[in-house]
């Protein structure tokens, strides 16, 4: 079976190209571009890469992206104070605090931070108000990764309504909102997790299979219905050449990249799934670029909504 590539890089470029004139028009009307504040606490290398990607891509699309980098031992109270400052800053439209926060912070630090962000500026879509709006089927800011998956399916003309969609993973940031967004688009949705019995029996019924687990090569061909559209949300850095060889084959160019860079990012879906699936999103170049594009889109939405409220 020939497997189509669900090209997230191209889809994200198309989203950004559509956003750019709207961003420019906002800047002309308001005398400043839509503005996103990112808070990065600590020195997690993956987070640093994600934040640089958001900063660069936001700037290229015409937004103002301000990154506040704080040391890992910053007290939670200081982070909350910073967030409140962005809440009160009239020239700040969107706020994102990069997850994960340092392990040494309070166990509920992420919850405290999210609940401190003004819901009207919560462009990551994680504040309970915004989660509630997604549950009600009238999202204001849907979380960026799941809304990126919907965008990818739409742009690649993968039908959703009436199809059986199976989501592996039930986190608040990916799995749960993914399931709700698919439901909102009239898919019949099954949600699987670590306690699901006979996972393969469920996943192999999926017309659309979304995997958000974080385990390299977890989804094998026997778990996939022939012809299904498979979206790989997983991103796990690996540095073990043996594991990379098992996943991609000893002659894969990905092993060359690993040798040069010391690590590569891999998805949940085993490459041999391409022998069974009808369409498959790659890692990298699948969901990742769309996550950033949807963040920029949410920031523009926030900026325009605040502009409208000021005029009212
Ligand atoms: P998470 O909070 O760790 O959630 C993982 C989910 O996988 C959990 O719901 C867990 O079930 C489930 N799971 C674990 N082992 C399983 C098993 N054997 N069978 C079935 N389900 C199993 O992770 P996350 O934040 O949702 O992220 C998931 C992946 O997506 C990670 O690799 C992350 O890096 C990636 N990600 C990528 C992007 C992007 O932009 N591309 C954005 C966000 C996340 P339980 O609930 O039962 O524990």
Short mmCIF file of C-alpha atoms and ligand atoms in Angstrom, two decimals:
data_model
loop_
_atom_site.label_atom_id
_atom_site.label_comp_id
_atom_site.label_asym_id
_atom_site.label_seq_id
_atom_site.Cartn_x
_atom_site.Cartn_y
_atom_site.Cartn_z
CA UNK A 1 0.00 0.00 0.00
CA UNK A 2 1.38 3.46 -0.84
CA UNK A 3 1.43 5.74 2.15
CA UNK A 4 0.90 9.48 1.74
CA UNK A 5 2.98 11.88 3.83
CA UNK A 6 0.94 14.31 5.93
CA UNK A 7 3.23 17.26 5.46
CA UNK A 8 3.13 19.43 8.58
CA UNK A 9 5.90 21.72 7.39
CA UNK A 10 3.94 22.69 4.27
CA UNK A 11 0.65 23.01 6.17
CA UNK A 12 2.27 25.22 8.82
CA UNK A 13 3.83 27.42 6.13
CA UNK A 14 0.38 27.84 4.57
CA UNK A 15 -1.16 28.80 7.95
CA UNK A 16 1.59 31.36 8.55
CA UNK A 17 1.26 32.79 5.03
CA UNK A 18 -2.45 33.33 5.72
CA UNK A 19 -1.73 34.91 9.11
CA UNK A 20 0.98 37.31 7.92
CA UNK A 21 -1.29 39.88 6.16
CA UNK A 22 -3.72 39.82 9.11
CA UNK A 23 -0.81 40.39 11.49
CA UNK A 24 0.44 43.26 9.32
CA UNK A 25 -3.06 44.82 9.18
CA UNK A 26 -3.33 44.63 12.98
CA UNK A 27 0.05 46.34 13.30
CA UNK A 28 -1.08 49.18 11.01
CA UNK A 29 -4.33 49.67 12.95
CA UNK A 30 -2.78 49.48 16.41
CA UNK A 31 0.68 50.90 15.78
CA UNK A 32 2.23 47.72 17.16
CA UNK A 33 2.24 44.03 16.19
CA UNK A 34 0.32 41.34 18.08
CA UNK A 35 2.49 40.48 21.02
CA UNK A 36 3.31 37.16 22.70
CA UNK A 37 5.16 36.82 26.01
CA UNK A 38 6.92 33.52 26.70
CA UNK A 39 8.28 32.58 30.10
CA UNK A 40 10.99 29.91 30.17
CA UNK A 41 12.12 28.74 33.60
CA UNK A 42 15.22 26.58 33.89
CA UNK A 43 17.54 25.00 31.35
CA UNK A 44 15.66 22.00 29.94
CA UNK A 45 17.33 21.61 26.51
CA UNK A 46 14.17 20.49 24.68
CA UNK A 47 12.21 23.44 26.11
CA UNK A 48 14.97 25.84 25.03
CA UNK A 49 14.72 24.48 21.46
CA UNK A 50 10.90 24.77 21.43
CA UNK A 51 11.02 28.34 22.73
CA UNK A 52 13.65 29.39 20.17
CA UNK A 53 11.40 27.90 17.45
CA UNK A 54 8.40 29.90 18.70
CA UNK A 55 10.46 33.08 18.97
CA UNK A 56 11.95 32.76 15.48
CA UNK A 57 8.76 31.71 13.70
CA UNK A 58 6.71 34.35 15.51
CA UNK A 59 9.15 37.05 14.45
CA UNK A 60 9.14 35.81 10.84
CA UNK A 61 5.33 36.06 10.81
CA UNK A 62 5.43 39.66 12.05
CA UNK A 63 4.53 39.14 15.71
CA UNK A 64 6.44 40.59 18.63
CA UNK A 65 7.69 37.68 20.75
CA UNK A 66 9.28 38.54 24.10
CA UNK A 67 11.02 35.69 25.91
CA UNK A 68 11.69 36.02 29.63
CA UNK A 69 14.32 33.43 30.58
CA UNK A 70 14.57 32.68 34.31
CA UNK A 71 17.01 30.47 36.22
CA UNK A 72 15.80 27.05 37.42
CA UNK A 73 15.84 28.15 41.08
CA UNK A 74 13.44 31.07 40.52
CA UNK A 75 10.77 31.01 43.26
CA UNK A 76 7.27 30.20 42.02
CA UNK A 77 6.06 33.50 43.53
CA UNK A 78 8.36 35.39 41.14
CA UNK A 79 7.01 33.47 38.14
CA UNK A 80 3.44 34.25 39.22
CA UNK A 81 4.36 37.93 39.69
CA UNK A 82 5.83 38.02 36.19
CA UNK A 83 2.68 36.45 34.74
CA UNK A 84 0.49 39.01 36.57
CA UNK A 85 2.67 41.75 35.08
CA UNK A 86 1.97 40.41 31.58
CA UNK A 87 -1.75 40.15 32.45
CA UNK A 88 -1.73 43.89 33.29
CA UNK A 89 0.42 44.91 30.31
CA UNK A 90 -1.95 46.39 27.74
CA UNK A 91 0.56 45.76 24.95
CA UNK A 92 0.77 42.02 25.70
CA UNK A 93 -1.86 39.91 23.91
CA UNK A 94 -0.78 36.34 24.67
CA UNK A 95 1.11 34.60 27.47
CA UNK A 96 2.74 31.18 27.43
CA UNK A 97 4.72 29.60 30.26
CA UNK A 98 6.80 26.81 28.77
CA UNK A 99 6.18 23.39 30.28
CA UNK A 100 7.67 21.58 32.15
CA UNK A 101 8.54 23.85 35.05
CA UNK A 102 11.61 22.75 37.06
CA UNK A 103 10.94 19.61 39.12
CA UNK A 104 12.02 21.41 42.30
CA UNK A 105 9.02 23.77 42.14
CA UNK A 106 5.80 23.03 44.04
CA UNK A 107 3.93 19.93 42.81
CA UNK A 108 1.02 22.10 41.67
CA UNK A 109 3.24 24.85 40.20
CA UNK A 110 1.96 24.32 36.64
CA UNK A 111 -1.66 24.52 37.84
CA UNK A 112 -0.95 27.71 39.79
CA UNK A 113 0.77 29.29 36.81
CA UNK A 114 -1.97 28.34 34.36
CA UNK A 115 -4.70 29.59 36.68
CA UNK A 116 -2.85 32.91 37.09
CA UNK A 117 -2.79 33.63 33.36
CA UNK A 118 -5.63 35.91 32.22
CA UNK A 119 -7.91 33.50 30.26
CA UNK A 120 -8.20 36.13 27.51
CA UNK A 121 -4.40 35.91 27.03
CA UNK A 122 -4.08 32.14 27.53
CA UNK A 123 -3.00 31.34 23.97
CA UNK A 124 -1.88 27.83 24.97
CA UNK A 125 -5.54 27.10 25.82
CA UNK A 126 -4.82 25.45 29.18
CA UNK A 127 -6.72 27.71 31.63
CA UNK A 128 -9.83 25.94 32.99
CA UNK A 129 -12.06 28.61 31.33
CA UNK A 130 -10.60 27.79 27.94
CA UNK A 131 -10.68 24.04 28.58
CA UNK A 132 -14.36 24.45 29.49
CA UNK A 133 -15.08 26.26 26.23
CA UNK A 134 -13.48 23.37 24.31
CA UNK A 135 -15.65 20.90 26.27
CA UNK A 136 -18.72 22.97 25.37
CA UNK A 137 -17.74 22.80 21.71
CA UNK A 138 -17.10 26.55 21.32
CA UNK A 139 -13.31 26.86 21.65
CA UNK A 140 -11.71 30.29 22.13
CA UNK A 141 -8.11 29.06 22.27
CA UNK A 142 -7.91 25.32 21.65
CA UNK A 143 -4.58 23.85 22.78
CA UNK A 144 -2.09 24.28 19.97
CA UNK A 145 -0.98 20.68 19.33
CA UNK A 146 -4.45 19.12 18.96
CA UNK A 147 -5.74 22.06 16.95
CA UNK A 148 -2.64 21.65 14.78
CA UNK A 149 -3.59 18.01 14.18
CA UNK A 150 -7.09 19.08 13.04
CA UNK A 151 -5.52 21.72 10.78
CA UNK A 152 -3.20 19.09 9.28
CA UNK A 153 -6.06 16.64 8.62
CA UNK A 154 -8.15 19.42 7.04
CA UNK A 155 -5.37 20.74 4.83
CA UNK A 156 -4.49 17.19 3.74
CA UNK A 157 -8.19 16.58 3.03
CA UNK A 158 -8.52 13.67 5.43
CA UNK A 159 -12.27 13.42 6.18
CA UNK A 160 -13.12 13.45 9.90
CA UNK A 161 -16.92 13.43 10.19
CA UNK A 162 -18.35 9.95 10.65
CA UNK A 163 -14.92 8.32 10.88
CA UNK A 164 -13.69 6.31 13.83
CA UNK A 165 -10.86 8.28 15.44
CA UNK A 166 -8.73 6.62 18.11
CA UNK A 167 -6.50 8.77 20.32
CA UNK A 168 -3.75 7.08 22.34
CA UNK A 169 -3.00 9.33 25.33
CA UNK A 170 -5.23 11.34 27.67
CA UNK A 171 -3.05 14.21 28.86
CA UNK A 172 -4.60 17.63 29.41
CA UNK A 173 -2.32 19.17 26.78
CA UNK A 174 -2.76 16.65 23.95
CA UNK A 175 -4.91 13.53 24.36
CA UNK A 176 -8.05 14.92 26.03
CA UNK A 177 -8.43 18.10 23.94
CA UNK A 178 -7.56 16.06 20.81
CA UNK A 179 -10.46 13.73 21.55
CA UNK A 180 -12.82 16.65 22.13
CA UNK A 181 -11.82 18.45 18.93
CA UNK A 182 -12.31 15.26 16.90
CA UNK A 183 -15.71 14.75 18.56
CA UNK A 184 -16.64 18.33 17.74
CA UNK A 185 -15.87 17.49 14.11
CA UNK A 186 -18.31 14.56 14.28
CA UNK A 187 -15.81 11.72 14.50
CA UNK A 188 -16.69 8.71 16.64
CA UNK A 189 -13.91 8.87 19.21
CA UNK A 190 -12.19 6.25 21.35
CA UNK A 191 -9.64 7.37 23.95
CA UNK A 192 -6.93 4.89 24.96
CA UNK A 193 -4.35 5.09 27.75
CA UNK A 194 -1.95 2.97 29.76
CA UNK A 195 -4.75 0.96 31.38
CA UNK A 196 -6.58 0.20 28.13
CA UNK A 197 -7.05 -3.54 27.69
CA UNK A 198 -6.12 -4.98 24.28
CA UNK A 199 -5.01 -1.66 22.82
CA UNK A 200 -4.32 -3.12 19.36
CA UNK A 201 -7.91 -4.39 19.07
CA UNK A 202 -9.10 -0.78 19.41
CA UNK A 203 -6.41 1.04 17.45
CA UNK A 204 -6.77 -1.35 14.52
CA UNK A 205 -10.36 -0.16 14.07
CA UNK A 206 -9.29 3.45 13.63
CA UNK A 207 -9.78 5.34 10.38
CA UNK A 208 -7.79 8.11 12.06
CA UNK A 209 -5.21 7.11 14.66
CA UNK A 210 -3.52 9.81 16.75
CA UNK A 211 -0.68 8.70 18.99
CA UNK A 212 0.43 10.96 21.88
CA UNK A 213 2.33 8.62 24.18
CA UNK A 214 6.01 9.60 24.01
CA UNK A 215 7.48 6.14 23.36
CA UNK A 216 9.65 5.61 20.28
CA UNK A 217 8.24 3.08 17.81
CA UNK A 218 5.27 2.28 20.10
CA UNK A 219 2.68 2.02 17.30
CA UNK A 220 3.42 -1.09 15.22
CA UNK A 221 1.85 -2.14 11.89
CA UNK A 222 -0.39 -4.74 13.59
CA UNK A 223 -2.06 -1.88 15.52
CA UNK A 224 -3.07 -0.03 12.36
CA UNK A 225 -6.02 -0.57 10.03
CA UNK A 226 -4.88 -0.78 6.39
CA UNK A 227 -5.33 2.62 4.75
CA UNK A 228 -5.78 4.54 8.03
CA UNK A 229 -4.54 8.11 8.50
CA UNK A 230 -1.97 8.02 11.30
CA UNK A 231 -0.89 11.19 13.10
CA UNK A 232 2.25 10.90 15.20
CA UNK A 233 2.30 13.49 17.99
CA UNK A 234 5.10 11.80 19.94
CA UNK A 235 8.47 13.54 20.12
CA UNK A 236 11.16 11.76 22.07
CA UNK A 237 14.86 12.63 21.82
CA UNK A 238 17.03 9.52 21.52
CA UNK A 239 20.80 9.26 21.56
CA UNK A 240 21.21 5.47 21.40
CA UNK A 241 22.45 4.41 17.91
CA UNK A 242 21.28 0.84 18.53
CA UNK A 243 17.69 1.97 19.17
CA UNK A 244 17.86 4.25 16.12
CA UNK A 245 19.13 1.32 14.03
CA UNK A 246 16.26 -0.89 15.24
CA UNK A 247 13.72 1.79 14.35
CA UNK A 248 15.02 3.07 11.03
CA UNK A 249 17.40 0.36 9.75
CA UNK A 250 21.19 0.47 9.87
CA UNK A 251 21.53 2.30 6.54
CA UNK A 252 19.06 5.10 7.38
CA UNK A 253 20.31 8.69 6.98
CA UNK A 254 18.81 9.34 10.42
CA UNK A 255 21.72 7.41 11.93
CA UNK A 256 24.11 9.80 10.20
CA UNK A 257 22.21 12.74 11.74
CA UNK A 258 22.37 11.09 15.15
CA UNK A 259 26.12 10.58 14.84
CA UNK A 260 26.58 14.22 13.82
CA UNK A 261 24.25 15.81 16.38
CA UNK A 262 24.39 13.33 19.26
CA UNK A 263 20.61 12.87 19.33
CA UNK A 264 17.54 12.86 17.11
CA UNK A 265 13.84 13.35 17.83
CA UNK A 266 11.63 10.37 17.02
CA UNK A 267 7.90 9.76 17.05
CA UNK A 268 5.64 7.10 18.57
CA UNK A 269 4.93 5.45 15.25
CA UNK A 270 7.28 2.76 14.01
CA UNK A 271 8.49 3.59 10.46
CA UNK A 272 7.18 0.21 9.20
CA UNK A 273 3.63 1.49 9.79
CA UNK A 274 4.08 3.20 6.41
CA UNK A 275 3.62 -0.29 4.86
CA UNK A 276 0.04 -0.40 6.21
CA UNK A 277 -1.23 3.16 6.69
CA UNK A 278 -2.78 5.24 3.92
CA UNK A 279 -1.30 8.46 5.29
CA UNK A 280 1.24 9.20 7.99
CA UNK A 281 2.67 12.36 9.57
CA UNK A 282 6.46 12.31 9.95
CA UNK A 283 8.54 13.26 12.99
CA UNK A 284 10.07 15.76 12.56
CA UNK A 285 8.04 17.75 10.03
CA UNK A 286 4.57 16.65 11.09
CA UNK A 287 2.65 18.02 14.04
CA UNK A 288 5.51 20.09 15.52
CA UNK A 289 5.51 22.97 13.00
CA UNK A 290 1.70 23.17 13.20
CA UNK A 291 1.82 23.47 16.99
CA UNK A 292 3.83 26.68 16.55
CA UNK A 293 1.61 27.94 13.73
CA UNK A 294 -1.51 27.46 15.89
CA UNK A 295 0.15 29.34 18.76
CA UNK A 296 0.68 32.30 16.44
CA UNK A 297 -2.90 32.01 15.21
CA UNK A 298 -4.20 31.99 18.80
CA UNK A 299 -2.07 35.06 19.57
CA UNK A 300 -3.58 36.96 16.64
CA UNK A 301 -7.06 35.86 17.76
CA UNK A 302 -6.32 37.14 21.28
CA UNK A 303 -4.97 40.44 19.95
CA UNK A 304 -7.99 41.01 17.70
CA UNK A 305 -10.44 40.09 20.47
CA UNK A 306 -8.79 42.59 22.85
CA UNK A 307 -8.85 45.23 20.09
CA UNK A 308 -12.58 44.60 19.59
CA UNK A 309 -13.26 44.89 23.33
CA UNK A 310 -11.38 48.20 23.48
CA UNK A 311 -13.53 49.55 20.64
CA UNK A 312 -16.80 48.37 22.21
P1 LIG B 1 2.02 12.51 28.82
O1 LIG B 1 1.38 13.54 29.67
O2 LIG B 1 3.16 11.72 29.35
O3 LIG B 1 0.87 11.48 28.37
C1 LIG B 1 1.18 10.27 27.74
C2 LIG B 1 -0.08 9.47 27.59
O4 LIG B 1 0.27 8.22 27.02
C3 LIG B 1 -0.79 9.18 28.92
O5 LIG B 1 -2.16 9.45 28.81
C4 LIG B 1 -0.52 7.70 29.15
O6 LIG B 1 -1.57 7.01 29.78
C5 LIG B 1 -0.40 7.20 27.72
N1 LIG B 1 0.37 5.95 27.71
C6 LIG B 1 1.58 5.70 28.27
N2 LIG B 1 1.93 4.42 28.08
C7 LIG B 1 0.92 3.85 27.39
C8 LIG B 1 0.68 2.54 26.92
N3 LIG B 1 1.56 1.54 27.10
N4 LIG B 1 -0.46 2.29 26.24
C9 LIG B 1 -1.37 3.28 26.02
N5 LIG B 1 -1.19 4.55 26.46
C10 LIG B 1 -0.07 4.81 27.14
O7 LIG B 1 2.52 13.12 27.45
P2 LIG B 1 1.94 14.36 26.57
O8 LIG B 1 2.33 15.64 27.18
O9 LIG B 1 0.53 14.10 26.22
O10 LIG B 1 2.84 14.16 25.27
C11 LIG B 1 2.80 12.97 24.52
C12 LIG B 1 3.88 13.01 23.47
O11 LIG B 1 3.62 14.08 22.59
C13 LIG B 1 5.29 13.27 24.02
O12 LIG B 1 6.23 12.58 23.24
C14 LIG B 1 5.46 14.75 23.83
O13 LIG B 1 6.82 15.14 23.72
C15 LIG B 1 4.74 14.93 22.52
N6 LIG B 1 4.27 16.29 22.27
C16 LIG B 1 4.54 16.80 21.06
C17 LIG B 1 4.09 18.06 20.75
C18 LIG B 1 4.36 18.62 19.38
O14 LIG B 1 4.25 19.80 19.19
N7 LIG B 1 4.67 17.77 18.41
C19 LIG B 1 3.40 18.83 21.69
C20 LIG B 1 3.11 18.25 22.93
C21 LIG B 1 3.55 16.97 23.20
P3 LIG B 1 -1.99 7.29 31.33
O15 LIG B 1 -2.79 8.54 31.30
O16 LIG B 1 -2.80 6.09 31.69
O17 LIG B 1 -0.71 7.42 32.09
#
